[in-house]
PDB file of C-alpha atoms in Angstrom:
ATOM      1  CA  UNK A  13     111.497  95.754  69.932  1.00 72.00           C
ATOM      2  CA  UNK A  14     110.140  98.535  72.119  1.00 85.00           C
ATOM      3  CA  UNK A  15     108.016  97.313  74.942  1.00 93.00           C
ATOM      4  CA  UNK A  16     104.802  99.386  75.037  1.00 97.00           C
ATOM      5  CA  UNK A  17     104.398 101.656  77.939  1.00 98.00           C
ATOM      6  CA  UNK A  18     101.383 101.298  80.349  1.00 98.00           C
ATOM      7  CA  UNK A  19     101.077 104.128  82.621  1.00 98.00           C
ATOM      8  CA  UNK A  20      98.828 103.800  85.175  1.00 98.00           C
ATOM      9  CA  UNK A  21      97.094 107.228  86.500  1.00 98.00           C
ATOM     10  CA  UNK A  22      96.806 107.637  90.099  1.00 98.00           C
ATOM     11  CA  UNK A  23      93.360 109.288  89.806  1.00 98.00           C
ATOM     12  CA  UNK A  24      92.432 110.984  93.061  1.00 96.00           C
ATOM     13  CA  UNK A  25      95.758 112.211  93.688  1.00 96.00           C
ATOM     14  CA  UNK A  26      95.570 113.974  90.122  1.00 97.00           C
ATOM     15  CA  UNK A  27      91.748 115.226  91.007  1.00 97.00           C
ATOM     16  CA  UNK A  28      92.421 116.286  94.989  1.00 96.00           C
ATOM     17  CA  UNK A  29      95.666 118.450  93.559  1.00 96.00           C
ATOM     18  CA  UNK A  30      93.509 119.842  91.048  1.00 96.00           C
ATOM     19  CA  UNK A  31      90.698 120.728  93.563  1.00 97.00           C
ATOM     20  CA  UNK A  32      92.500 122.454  96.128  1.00 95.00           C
ATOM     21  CA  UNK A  33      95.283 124.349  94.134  1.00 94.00           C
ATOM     22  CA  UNK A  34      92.239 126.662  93.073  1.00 91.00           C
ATOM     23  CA  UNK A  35      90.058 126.403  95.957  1.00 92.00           C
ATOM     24  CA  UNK A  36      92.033 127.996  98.478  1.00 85.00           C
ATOM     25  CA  UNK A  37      91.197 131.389  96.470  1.00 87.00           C
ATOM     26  CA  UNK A  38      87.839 130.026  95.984  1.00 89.00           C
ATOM     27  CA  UNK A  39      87.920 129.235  92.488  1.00 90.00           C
ATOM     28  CA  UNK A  40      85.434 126.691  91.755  1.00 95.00           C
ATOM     29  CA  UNK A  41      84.457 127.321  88.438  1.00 96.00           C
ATOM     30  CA  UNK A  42      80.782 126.848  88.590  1.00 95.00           C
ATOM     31  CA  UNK A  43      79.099 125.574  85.571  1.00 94.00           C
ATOM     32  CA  UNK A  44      75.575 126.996  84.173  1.00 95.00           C
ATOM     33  CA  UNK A  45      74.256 123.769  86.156  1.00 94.00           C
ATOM     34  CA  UNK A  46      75.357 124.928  89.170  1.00 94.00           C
ATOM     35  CA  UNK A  47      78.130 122.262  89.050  1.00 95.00           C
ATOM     36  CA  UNK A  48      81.747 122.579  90.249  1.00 97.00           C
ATOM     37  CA  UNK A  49      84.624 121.844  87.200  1.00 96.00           C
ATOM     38  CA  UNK A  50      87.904 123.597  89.024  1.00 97.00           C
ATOM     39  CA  UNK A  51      89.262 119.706  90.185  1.00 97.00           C
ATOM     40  CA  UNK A  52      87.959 117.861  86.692  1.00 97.00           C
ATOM     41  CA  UNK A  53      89.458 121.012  84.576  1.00 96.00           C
ATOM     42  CA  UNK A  54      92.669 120.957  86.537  1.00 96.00           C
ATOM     43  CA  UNK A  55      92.709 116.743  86.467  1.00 97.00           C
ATOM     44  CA  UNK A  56      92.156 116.827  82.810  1.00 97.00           C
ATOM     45  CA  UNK A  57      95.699 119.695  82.515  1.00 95.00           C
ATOM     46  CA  UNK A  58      97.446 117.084  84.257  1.00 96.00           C
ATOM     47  CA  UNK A  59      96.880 113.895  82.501  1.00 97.00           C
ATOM     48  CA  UNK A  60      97.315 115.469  79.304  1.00 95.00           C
ATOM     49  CA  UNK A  61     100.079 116.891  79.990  1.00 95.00           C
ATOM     50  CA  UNK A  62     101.724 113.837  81.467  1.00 97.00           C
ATOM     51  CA  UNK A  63     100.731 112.097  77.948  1.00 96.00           C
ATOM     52  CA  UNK A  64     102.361 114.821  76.040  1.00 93.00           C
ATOM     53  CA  UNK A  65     105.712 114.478  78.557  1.00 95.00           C
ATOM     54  CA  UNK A  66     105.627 110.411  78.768  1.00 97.00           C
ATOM     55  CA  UNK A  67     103.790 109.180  75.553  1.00 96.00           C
ATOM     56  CA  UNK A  68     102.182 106.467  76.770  1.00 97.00           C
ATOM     57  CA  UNK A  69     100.713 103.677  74.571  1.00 97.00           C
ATOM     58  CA  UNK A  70      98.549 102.404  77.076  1.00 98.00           C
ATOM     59  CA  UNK A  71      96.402 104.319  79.803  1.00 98.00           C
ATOM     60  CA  UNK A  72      94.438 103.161  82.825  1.00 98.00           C
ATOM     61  CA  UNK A  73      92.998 105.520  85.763  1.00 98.00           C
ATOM     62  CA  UNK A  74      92.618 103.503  89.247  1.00 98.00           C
ATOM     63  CA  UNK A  75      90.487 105.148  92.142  1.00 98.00           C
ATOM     64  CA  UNK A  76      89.288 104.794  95.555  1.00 96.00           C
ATOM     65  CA  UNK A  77      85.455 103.983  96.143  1.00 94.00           C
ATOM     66  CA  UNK A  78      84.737 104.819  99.289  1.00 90.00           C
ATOM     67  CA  UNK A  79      86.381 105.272 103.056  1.00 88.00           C
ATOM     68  CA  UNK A  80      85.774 101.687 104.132  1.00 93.00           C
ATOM     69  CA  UNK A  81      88.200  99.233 103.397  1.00 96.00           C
ATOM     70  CA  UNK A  82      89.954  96.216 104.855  1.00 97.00           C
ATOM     71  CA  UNK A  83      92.598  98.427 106.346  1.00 97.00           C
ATOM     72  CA  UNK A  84      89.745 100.567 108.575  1.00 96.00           C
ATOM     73  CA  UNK A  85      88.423  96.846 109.467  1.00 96.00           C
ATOM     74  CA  UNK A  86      92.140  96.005 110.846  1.00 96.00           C
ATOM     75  CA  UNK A  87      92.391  99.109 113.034  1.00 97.00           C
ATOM     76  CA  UNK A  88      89.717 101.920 113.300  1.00 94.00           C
ATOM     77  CA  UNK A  89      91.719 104.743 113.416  1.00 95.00           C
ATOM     78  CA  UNK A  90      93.116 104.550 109.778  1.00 96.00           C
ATOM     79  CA  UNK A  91      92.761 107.755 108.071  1.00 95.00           C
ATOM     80  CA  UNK A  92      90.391 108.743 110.774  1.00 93.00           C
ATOM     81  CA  UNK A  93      91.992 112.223 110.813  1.00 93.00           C
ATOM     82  CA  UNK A  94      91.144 112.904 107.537  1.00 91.00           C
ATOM     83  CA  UNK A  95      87.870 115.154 107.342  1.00 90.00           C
ATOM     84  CA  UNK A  96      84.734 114.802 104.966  1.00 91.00           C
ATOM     85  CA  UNK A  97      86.235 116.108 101.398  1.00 92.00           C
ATOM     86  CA  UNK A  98      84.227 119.716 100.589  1.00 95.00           C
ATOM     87  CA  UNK A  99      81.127 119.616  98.891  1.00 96.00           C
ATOM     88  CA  UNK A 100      82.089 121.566  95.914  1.00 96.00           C
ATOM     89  CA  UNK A 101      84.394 118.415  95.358  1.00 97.00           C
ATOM     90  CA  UNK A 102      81.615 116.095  95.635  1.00 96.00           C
ATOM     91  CA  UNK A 103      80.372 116.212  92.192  1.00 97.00           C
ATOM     92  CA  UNK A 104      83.505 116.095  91.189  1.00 97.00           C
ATOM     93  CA  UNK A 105      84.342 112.701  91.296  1.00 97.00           C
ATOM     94  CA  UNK A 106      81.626 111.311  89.390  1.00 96.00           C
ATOM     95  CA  UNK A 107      82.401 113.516  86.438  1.00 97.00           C
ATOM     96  CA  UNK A 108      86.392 113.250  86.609  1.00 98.00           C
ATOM     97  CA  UNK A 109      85.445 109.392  85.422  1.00 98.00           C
ATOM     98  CA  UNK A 110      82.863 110.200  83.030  1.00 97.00           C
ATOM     99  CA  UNK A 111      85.955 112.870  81.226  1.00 97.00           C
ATOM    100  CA  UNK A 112      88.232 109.608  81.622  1.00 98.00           C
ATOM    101  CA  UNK A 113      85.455 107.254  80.186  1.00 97.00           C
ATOM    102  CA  UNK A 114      85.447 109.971  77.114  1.00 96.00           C
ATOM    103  CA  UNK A 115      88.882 109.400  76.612  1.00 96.00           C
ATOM    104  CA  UNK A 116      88.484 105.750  75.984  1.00 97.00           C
ATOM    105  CA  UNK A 117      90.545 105.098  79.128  1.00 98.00           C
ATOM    106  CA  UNK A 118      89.463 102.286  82.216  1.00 98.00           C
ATOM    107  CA  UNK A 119      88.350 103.345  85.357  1.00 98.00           C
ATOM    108  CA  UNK A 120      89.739 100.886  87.891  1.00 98.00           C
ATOM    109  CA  UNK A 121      88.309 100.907  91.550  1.00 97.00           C
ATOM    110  CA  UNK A 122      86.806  98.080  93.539  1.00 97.00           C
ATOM    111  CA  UNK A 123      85.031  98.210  96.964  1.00 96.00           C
ATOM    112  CA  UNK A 124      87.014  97.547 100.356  1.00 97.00           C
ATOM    113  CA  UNK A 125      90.372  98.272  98.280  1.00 97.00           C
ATOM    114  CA  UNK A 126      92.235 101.646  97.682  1.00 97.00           C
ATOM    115  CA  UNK A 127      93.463 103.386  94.326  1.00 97.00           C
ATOM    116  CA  UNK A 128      96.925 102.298  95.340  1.00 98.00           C
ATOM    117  CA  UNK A 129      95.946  98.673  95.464  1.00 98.00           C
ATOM    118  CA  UNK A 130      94.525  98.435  91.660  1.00 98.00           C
ATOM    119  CA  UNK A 131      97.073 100.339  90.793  1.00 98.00           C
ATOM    120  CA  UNK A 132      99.665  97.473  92.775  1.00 98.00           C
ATOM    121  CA  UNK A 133      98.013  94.515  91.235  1.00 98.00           C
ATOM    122  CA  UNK A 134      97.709  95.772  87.772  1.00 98.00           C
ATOM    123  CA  UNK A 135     101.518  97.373  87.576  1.00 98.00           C
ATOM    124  CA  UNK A 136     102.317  93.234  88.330  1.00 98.00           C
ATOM    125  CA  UNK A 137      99.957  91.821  86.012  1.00 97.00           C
ATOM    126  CA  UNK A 138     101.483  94.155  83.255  1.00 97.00           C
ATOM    127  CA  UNK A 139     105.089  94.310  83.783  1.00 96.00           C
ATOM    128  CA  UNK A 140     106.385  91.082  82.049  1.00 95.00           C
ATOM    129  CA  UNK A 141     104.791  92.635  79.215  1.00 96.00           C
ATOM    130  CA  UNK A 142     105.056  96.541  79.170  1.00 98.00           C
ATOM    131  CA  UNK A 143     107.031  99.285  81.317  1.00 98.00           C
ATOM    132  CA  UNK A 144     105.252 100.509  83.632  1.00 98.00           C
ATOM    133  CA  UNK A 145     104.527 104.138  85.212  1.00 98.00           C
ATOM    134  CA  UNK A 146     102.712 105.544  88.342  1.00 98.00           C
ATOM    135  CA  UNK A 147     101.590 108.933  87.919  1.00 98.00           C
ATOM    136  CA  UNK A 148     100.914 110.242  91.716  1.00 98.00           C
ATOM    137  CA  UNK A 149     101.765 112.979  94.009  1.00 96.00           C
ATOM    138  CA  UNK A 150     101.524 109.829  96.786  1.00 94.00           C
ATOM    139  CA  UNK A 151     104.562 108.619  98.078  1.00 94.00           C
ATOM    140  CA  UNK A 152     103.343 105.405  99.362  1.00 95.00           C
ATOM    141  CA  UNK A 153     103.148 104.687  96.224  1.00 98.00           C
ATOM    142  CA  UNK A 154     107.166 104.410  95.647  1.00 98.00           C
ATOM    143  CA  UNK A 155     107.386 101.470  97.333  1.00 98.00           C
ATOM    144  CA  UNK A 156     106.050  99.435  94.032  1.00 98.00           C
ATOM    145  CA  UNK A 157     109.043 100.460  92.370  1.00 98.00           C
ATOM    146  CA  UNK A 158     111.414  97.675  90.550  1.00 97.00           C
ATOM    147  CA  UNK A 159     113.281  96.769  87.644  1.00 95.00           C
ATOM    148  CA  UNK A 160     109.901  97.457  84.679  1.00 97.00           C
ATOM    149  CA  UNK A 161     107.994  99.895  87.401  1.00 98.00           C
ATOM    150  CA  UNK A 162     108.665 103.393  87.864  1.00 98.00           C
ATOM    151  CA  UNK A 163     107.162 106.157  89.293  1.00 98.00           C
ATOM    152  CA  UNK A 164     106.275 109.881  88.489  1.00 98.00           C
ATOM    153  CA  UNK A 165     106.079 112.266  91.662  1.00 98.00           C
ATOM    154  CA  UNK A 166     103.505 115.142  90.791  1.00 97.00           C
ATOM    155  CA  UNK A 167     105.582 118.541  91.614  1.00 94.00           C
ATOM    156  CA  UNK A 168     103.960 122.068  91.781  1.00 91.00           C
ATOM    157  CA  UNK A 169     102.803 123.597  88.418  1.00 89.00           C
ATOM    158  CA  UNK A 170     102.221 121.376  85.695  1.00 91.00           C
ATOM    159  CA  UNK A 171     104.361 119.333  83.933  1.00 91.00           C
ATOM    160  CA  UNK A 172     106.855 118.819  86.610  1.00 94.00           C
ATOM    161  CA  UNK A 173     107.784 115.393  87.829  1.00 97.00           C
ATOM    162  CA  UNK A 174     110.435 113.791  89.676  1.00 97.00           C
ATOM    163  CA  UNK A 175     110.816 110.313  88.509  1.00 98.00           C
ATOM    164  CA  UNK A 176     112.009 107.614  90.170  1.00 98.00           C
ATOM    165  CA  UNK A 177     113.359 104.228  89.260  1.00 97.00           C
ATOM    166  CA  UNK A 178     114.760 101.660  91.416  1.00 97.00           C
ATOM    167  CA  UNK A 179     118.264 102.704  91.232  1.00 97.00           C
ATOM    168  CA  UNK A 180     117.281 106.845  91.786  1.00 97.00           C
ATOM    169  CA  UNK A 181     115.507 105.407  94.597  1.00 97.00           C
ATOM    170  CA  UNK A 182     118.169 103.469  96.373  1.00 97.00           C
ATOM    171  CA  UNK A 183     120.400 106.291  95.582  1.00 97.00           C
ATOM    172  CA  UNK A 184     118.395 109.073  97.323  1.00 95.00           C
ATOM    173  CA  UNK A 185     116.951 107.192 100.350  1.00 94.00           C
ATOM    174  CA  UNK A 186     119.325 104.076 100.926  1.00 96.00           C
ATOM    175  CA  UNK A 187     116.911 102.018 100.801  1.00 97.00           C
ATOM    176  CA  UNK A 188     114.814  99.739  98.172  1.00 97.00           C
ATOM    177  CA  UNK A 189     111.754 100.214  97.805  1.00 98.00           C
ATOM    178  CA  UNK A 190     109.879  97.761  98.977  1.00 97.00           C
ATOM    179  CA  UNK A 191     111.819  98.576 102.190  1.00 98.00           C
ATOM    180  CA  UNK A 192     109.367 101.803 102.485  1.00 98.00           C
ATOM    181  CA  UNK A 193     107.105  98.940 103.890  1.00 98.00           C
ATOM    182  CA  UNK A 194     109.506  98.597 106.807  1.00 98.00           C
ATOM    183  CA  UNK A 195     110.083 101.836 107.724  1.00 98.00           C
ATOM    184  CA  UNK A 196     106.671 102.865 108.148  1.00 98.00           C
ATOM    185  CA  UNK A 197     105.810 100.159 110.090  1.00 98.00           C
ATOM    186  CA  UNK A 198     108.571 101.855 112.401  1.00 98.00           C
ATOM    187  CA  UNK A 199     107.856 105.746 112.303  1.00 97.00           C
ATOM    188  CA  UNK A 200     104.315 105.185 111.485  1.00 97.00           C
ATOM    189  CA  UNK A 201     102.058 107.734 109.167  1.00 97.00           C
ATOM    190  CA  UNK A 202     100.871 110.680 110.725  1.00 95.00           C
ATOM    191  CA  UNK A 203      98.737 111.495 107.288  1.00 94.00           C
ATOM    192  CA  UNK A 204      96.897 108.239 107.572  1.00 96.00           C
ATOM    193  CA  UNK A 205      97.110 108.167 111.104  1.00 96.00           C
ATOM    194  CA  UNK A 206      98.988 104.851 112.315  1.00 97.00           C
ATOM    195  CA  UNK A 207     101.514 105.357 114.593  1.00 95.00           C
ATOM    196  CA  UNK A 208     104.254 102.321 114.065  1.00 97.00           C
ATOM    197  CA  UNK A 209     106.219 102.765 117.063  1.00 97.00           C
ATOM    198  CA  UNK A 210     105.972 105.196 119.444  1.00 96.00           C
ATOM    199  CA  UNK A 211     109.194 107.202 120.120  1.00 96.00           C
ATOM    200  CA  UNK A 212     110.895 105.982 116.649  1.00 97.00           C
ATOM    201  CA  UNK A 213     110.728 108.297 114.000  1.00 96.00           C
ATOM    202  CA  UNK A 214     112.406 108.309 110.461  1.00 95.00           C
ATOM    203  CA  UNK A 215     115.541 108.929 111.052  1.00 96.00           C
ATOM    204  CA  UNK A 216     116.154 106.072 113.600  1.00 97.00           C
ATOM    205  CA  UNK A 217     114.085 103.994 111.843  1.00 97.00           C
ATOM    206  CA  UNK A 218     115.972 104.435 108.495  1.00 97.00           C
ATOM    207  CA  UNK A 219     119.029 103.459 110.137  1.00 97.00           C
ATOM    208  CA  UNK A 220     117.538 100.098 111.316  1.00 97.00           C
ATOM    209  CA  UNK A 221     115.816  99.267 108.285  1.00 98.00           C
ATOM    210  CA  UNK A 222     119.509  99.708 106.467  1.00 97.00           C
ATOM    211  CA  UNK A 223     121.018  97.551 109.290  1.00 97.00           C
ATOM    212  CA  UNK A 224     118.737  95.052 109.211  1.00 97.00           C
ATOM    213  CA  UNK A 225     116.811  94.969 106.191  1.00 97.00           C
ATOM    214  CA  UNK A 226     113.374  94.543 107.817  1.00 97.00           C
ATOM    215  CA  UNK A 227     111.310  94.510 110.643  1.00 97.00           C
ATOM    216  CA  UNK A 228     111.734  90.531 110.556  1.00 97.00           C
ATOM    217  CA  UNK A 229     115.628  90.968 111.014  1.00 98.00           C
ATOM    218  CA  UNK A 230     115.180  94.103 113.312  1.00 97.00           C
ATOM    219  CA  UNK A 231     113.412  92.240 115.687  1.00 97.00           C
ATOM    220  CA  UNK A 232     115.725  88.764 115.311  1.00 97.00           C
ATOM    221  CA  UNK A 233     118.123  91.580 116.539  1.00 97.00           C
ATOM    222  CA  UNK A 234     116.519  92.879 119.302  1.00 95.00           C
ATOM    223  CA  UNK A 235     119.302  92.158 121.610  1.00 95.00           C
ATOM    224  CA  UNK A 236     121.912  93.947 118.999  1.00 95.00           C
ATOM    225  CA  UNK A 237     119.745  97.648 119.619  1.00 95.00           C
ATOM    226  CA  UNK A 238     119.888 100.609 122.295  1.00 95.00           C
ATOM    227  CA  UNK A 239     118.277  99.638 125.441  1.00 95.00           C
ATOM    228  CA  UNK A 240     115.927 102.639 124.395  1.00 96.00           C
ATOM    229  CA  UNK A 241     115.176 101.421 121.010  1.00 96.00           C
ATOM    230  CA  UNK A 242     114.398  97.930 122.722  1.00 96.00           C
ATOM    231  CA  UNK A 243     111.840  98.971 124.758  1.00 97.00           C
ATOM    232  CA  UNK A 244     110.152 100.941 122.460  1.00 97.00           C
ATOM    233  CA  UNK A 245     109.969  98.276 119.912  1.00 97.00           C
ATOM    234  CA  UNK A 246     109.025  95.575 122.618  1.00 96.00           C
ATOM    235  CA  UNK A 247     106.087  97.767 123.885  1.00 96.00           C
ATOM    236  CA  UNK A 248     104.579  98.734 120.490  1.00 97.00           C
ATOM    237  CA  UNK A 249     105.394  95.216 118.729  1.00 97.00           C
ATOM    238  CA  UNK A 250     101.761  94.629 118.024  1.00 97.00           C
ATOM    239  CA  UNK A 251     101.240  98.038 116.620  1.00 97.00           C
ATOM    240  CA  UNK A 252     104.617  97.721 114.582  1.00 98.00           C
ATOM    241  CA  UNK A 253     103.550  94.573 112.449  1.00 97.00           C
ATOM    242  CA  UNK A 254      99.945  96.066 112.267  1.00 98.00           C
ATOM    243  CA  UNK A 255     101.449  99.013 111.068  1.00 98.00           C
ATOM    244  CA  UNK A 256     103.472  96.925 108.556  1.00 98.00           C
ATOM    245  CA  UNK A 257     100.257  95.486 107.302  1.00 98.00           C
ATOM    246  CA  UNK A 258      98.681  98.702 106.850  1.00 98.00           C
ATOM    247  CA  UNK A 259     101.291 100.155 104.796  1.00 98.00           C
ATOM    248  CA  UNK A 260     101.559  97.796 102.539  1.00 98.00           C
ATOM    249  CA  UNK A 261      99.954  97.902  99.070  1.00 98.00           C
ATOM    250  CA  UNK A 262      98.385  94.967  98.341  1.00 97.00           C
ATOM    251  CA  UNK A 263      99.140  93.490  94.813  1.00 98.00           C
ATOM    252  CA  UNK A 264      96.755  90.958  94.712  1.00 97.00           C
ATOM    253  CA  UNK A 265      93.449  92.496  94.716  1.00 97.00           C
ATOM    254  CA  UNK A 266      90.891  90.788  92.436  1.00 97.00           C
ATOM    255  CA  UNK A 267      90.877  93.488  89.665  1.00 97.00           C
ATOM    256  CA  UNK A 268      91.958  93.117  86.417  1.00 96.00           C
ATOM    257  CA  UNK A 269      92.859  95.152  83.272  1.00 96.00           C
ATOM    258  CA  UNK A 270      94.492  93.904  80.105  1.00 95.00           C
ATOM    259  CA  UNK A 271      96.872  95.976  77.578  1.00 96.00           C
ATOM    260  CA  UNK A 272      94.145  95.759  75.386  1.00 96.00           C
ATOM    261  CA  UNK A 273      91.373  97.362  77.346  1.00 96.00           C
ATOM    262  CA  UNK A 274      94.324  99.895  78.097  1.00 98.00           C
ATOM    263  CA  UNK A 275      95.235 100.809  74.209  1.00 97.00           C
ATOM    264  CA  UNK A 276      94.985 104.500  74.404  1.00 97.00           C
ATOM    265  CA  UNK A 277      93.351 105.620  71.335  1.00 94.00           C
ATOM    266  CA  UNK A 278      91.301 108.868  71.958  1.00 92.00           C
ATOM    267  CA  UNK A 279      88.340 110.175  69.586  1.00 92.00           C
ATOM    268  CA  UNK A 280      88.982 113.676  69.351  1.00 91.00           C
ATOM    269  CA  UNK A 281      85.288 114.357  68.233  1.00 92.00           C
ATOM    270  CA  UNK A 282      83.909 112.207  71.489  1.00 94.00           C
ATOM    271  CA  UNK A 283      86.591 114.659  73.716  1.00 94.00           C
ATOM    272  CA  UNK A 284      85.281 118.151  72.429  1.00 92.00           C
ATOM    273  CA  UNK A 285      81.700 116.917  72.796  1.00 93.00           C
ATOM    274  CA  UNK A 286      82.390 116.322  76.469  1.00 94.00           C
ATOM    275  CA  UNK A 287      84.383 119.571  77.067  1.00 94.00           C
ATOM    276  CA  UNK A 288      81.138 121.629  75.257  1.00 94.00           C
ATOM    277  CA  UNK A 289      79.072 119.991  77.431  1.00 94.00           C
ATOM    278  CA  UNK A 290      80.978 120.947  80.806  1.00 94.00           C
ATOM    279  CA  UNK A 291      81.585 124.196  79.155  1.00 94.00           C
ATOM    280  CA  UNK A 292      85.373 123.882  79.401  1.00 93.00           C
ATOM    281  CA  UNK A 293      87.421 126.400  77.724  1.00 89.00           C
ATOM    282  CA  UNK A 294      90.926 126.408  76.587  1.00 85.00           C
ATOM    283  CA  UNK A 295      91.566 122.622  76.853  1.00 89.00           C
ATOM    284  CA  UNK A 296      91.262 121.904  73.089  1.00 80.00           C
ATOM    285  CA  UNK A 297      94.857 122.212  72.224  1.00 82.00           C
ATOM    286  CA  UNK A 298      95.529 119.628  74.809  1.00 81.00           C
ATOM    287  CA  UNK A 299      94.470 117.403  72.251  1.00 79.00           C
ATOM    288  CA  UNK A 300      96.771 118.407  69.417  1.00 72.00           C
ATOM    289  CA  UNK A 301      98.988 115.779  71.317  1.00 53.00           C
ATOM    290  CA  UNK A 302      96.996 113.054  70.409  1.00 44.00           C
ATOM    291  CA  UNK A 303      96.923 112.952  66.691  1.00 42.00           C
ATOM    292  CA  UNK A 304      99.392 110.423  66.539  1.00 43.00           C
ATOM    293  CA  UNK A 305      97.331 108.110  68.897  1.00 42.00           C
ATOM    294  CA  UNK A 306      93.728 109.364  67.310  1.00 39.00           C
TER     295      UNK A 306
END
């Protein structure tokens, strides 16, 4: 028998894409209310057109809820780079739930926790029971990856994904996985702003992670290394097991969604009523997709 297929929709990586592939030409698509719809109308393209590609029979939408979480409380700079998202996106994220909430779909988030956690700790809850798939355009997210999880990489345009299992993955980065953990605790993450080790960057740092597995057996081989890589690794030691820490996804947060809350069953009628009502054009065929779930 088929197992049912739970994907699991990465949803501020869907809305951000959305937002800024039309604002850079300033097309926010103001509503009559003043509102900005460019990142909900462009959210809504992609998850229905992900449905149409994957035809999922179960549906969840995980998001961040806020900047604070227990990474920025075990080291301050994390993500500190990152400035204050526009304010035409603001009003954005409140309504790129409510369209989700239309579609009979959970919204997963939790306080002190990031999108990439819930979406962690449910793809474990739920893979004994279901395949999983991640849709993202976040890499970090790859490192969740095994034998029932895969992972969809958003590429430009719509409808283009490069999909990963755990075999593709070993195959095009010679590593597992979970071994992603590893190397960023090495070369760090400029985009979130932790810096690993300073002086190692991916390529070394791939190398030692495929010598020696992780930074447990890297550093049990300390003696085995460059004199250069040594040092390095012996100076920043603190930073490279914070680093570790901060990279990983956590898999145990305390949220929880079942395959039945998940069912995805949309009611056309409820859909068009929401689409009238945030005067969105064009998006009804998207639902011609759905009958056989409706």
């Amino acid at each position: 028998m088929k197992k049912p297929l739970f994907m699991m929709v990465d949803g501020m990586a869907l809305l951000f894409r959305s937002f800024y592939a039309t604002a850079v030409a300033g097309q926010f698509m103001i509503n009559s209310k003043d509102i900005p719809t460019n990142g909900v109308y462009g959210f809504i393209k992609h998850f229905f057109t992900a449905v149409n590609k994957f035809h999922p029979t179960h549906v969840a939408v995980c998001w961040d809820m806020g900047s604070k979480t227990f990474r920025t409380e075990l080291f301050e700079g994390y993500k500190a780079n990152r400035s204050e998202p526009p304010v035409e996106l603001l009003p954005q994220f409140d309504l790129a739930k409510e369209i989700v909430e239309a579609f009979n779909v959970p919204n997963i988030g939790l306080e002190g926790f990031e999108a990439d956690d819930c979406i962690g700790t449910l793809a474990i809850q739920s893979c004994q029971d279901a395949d999983v798939l991640i849709l993202t355009g976040d890499q970090d997210i790859l490192q969740l990856i095994d034998e029932n999880i895969s992972v969809a990489l958003l590429k430009k345009g719509f409808g283009n994904y490069h999909v990963y299992t755990k075999e593709l993955f070993f195959e095009e980065k010679g590593i597992y996985p979970q071994q992603m953990i590893d190397l960023k605790a090495l070369m760090g993450d400029s985009s979130d702003n932790y810096p690993g080790v300073r002086g190692i960057g991916e390529k070394t740092a791939l190398k030692l992670v495929q010598q020696f597995q992780n930074v447990e057996g890297i550093v049990s081989n300390l003696k085995n290394l460059s004199k250069a890589q040594r040092t390095k690794i012996e100076q920043d030691l603190e930073m490279m097991y914070l680093s570790r820490q901060l990279a990983e996804i956590k898999c145990d947060a305390p949220v929880s969604c079942s395959l039945n809350d998940a069912l995805f069953q949309i009611d056309r009628q409820k859909v068009i009523e929401k689409f009238k009502e945030l005067e969105f054009r064009g998006l009804h065929r998207y639902l011609e997709i759905e009958k056989e779930y409706a």
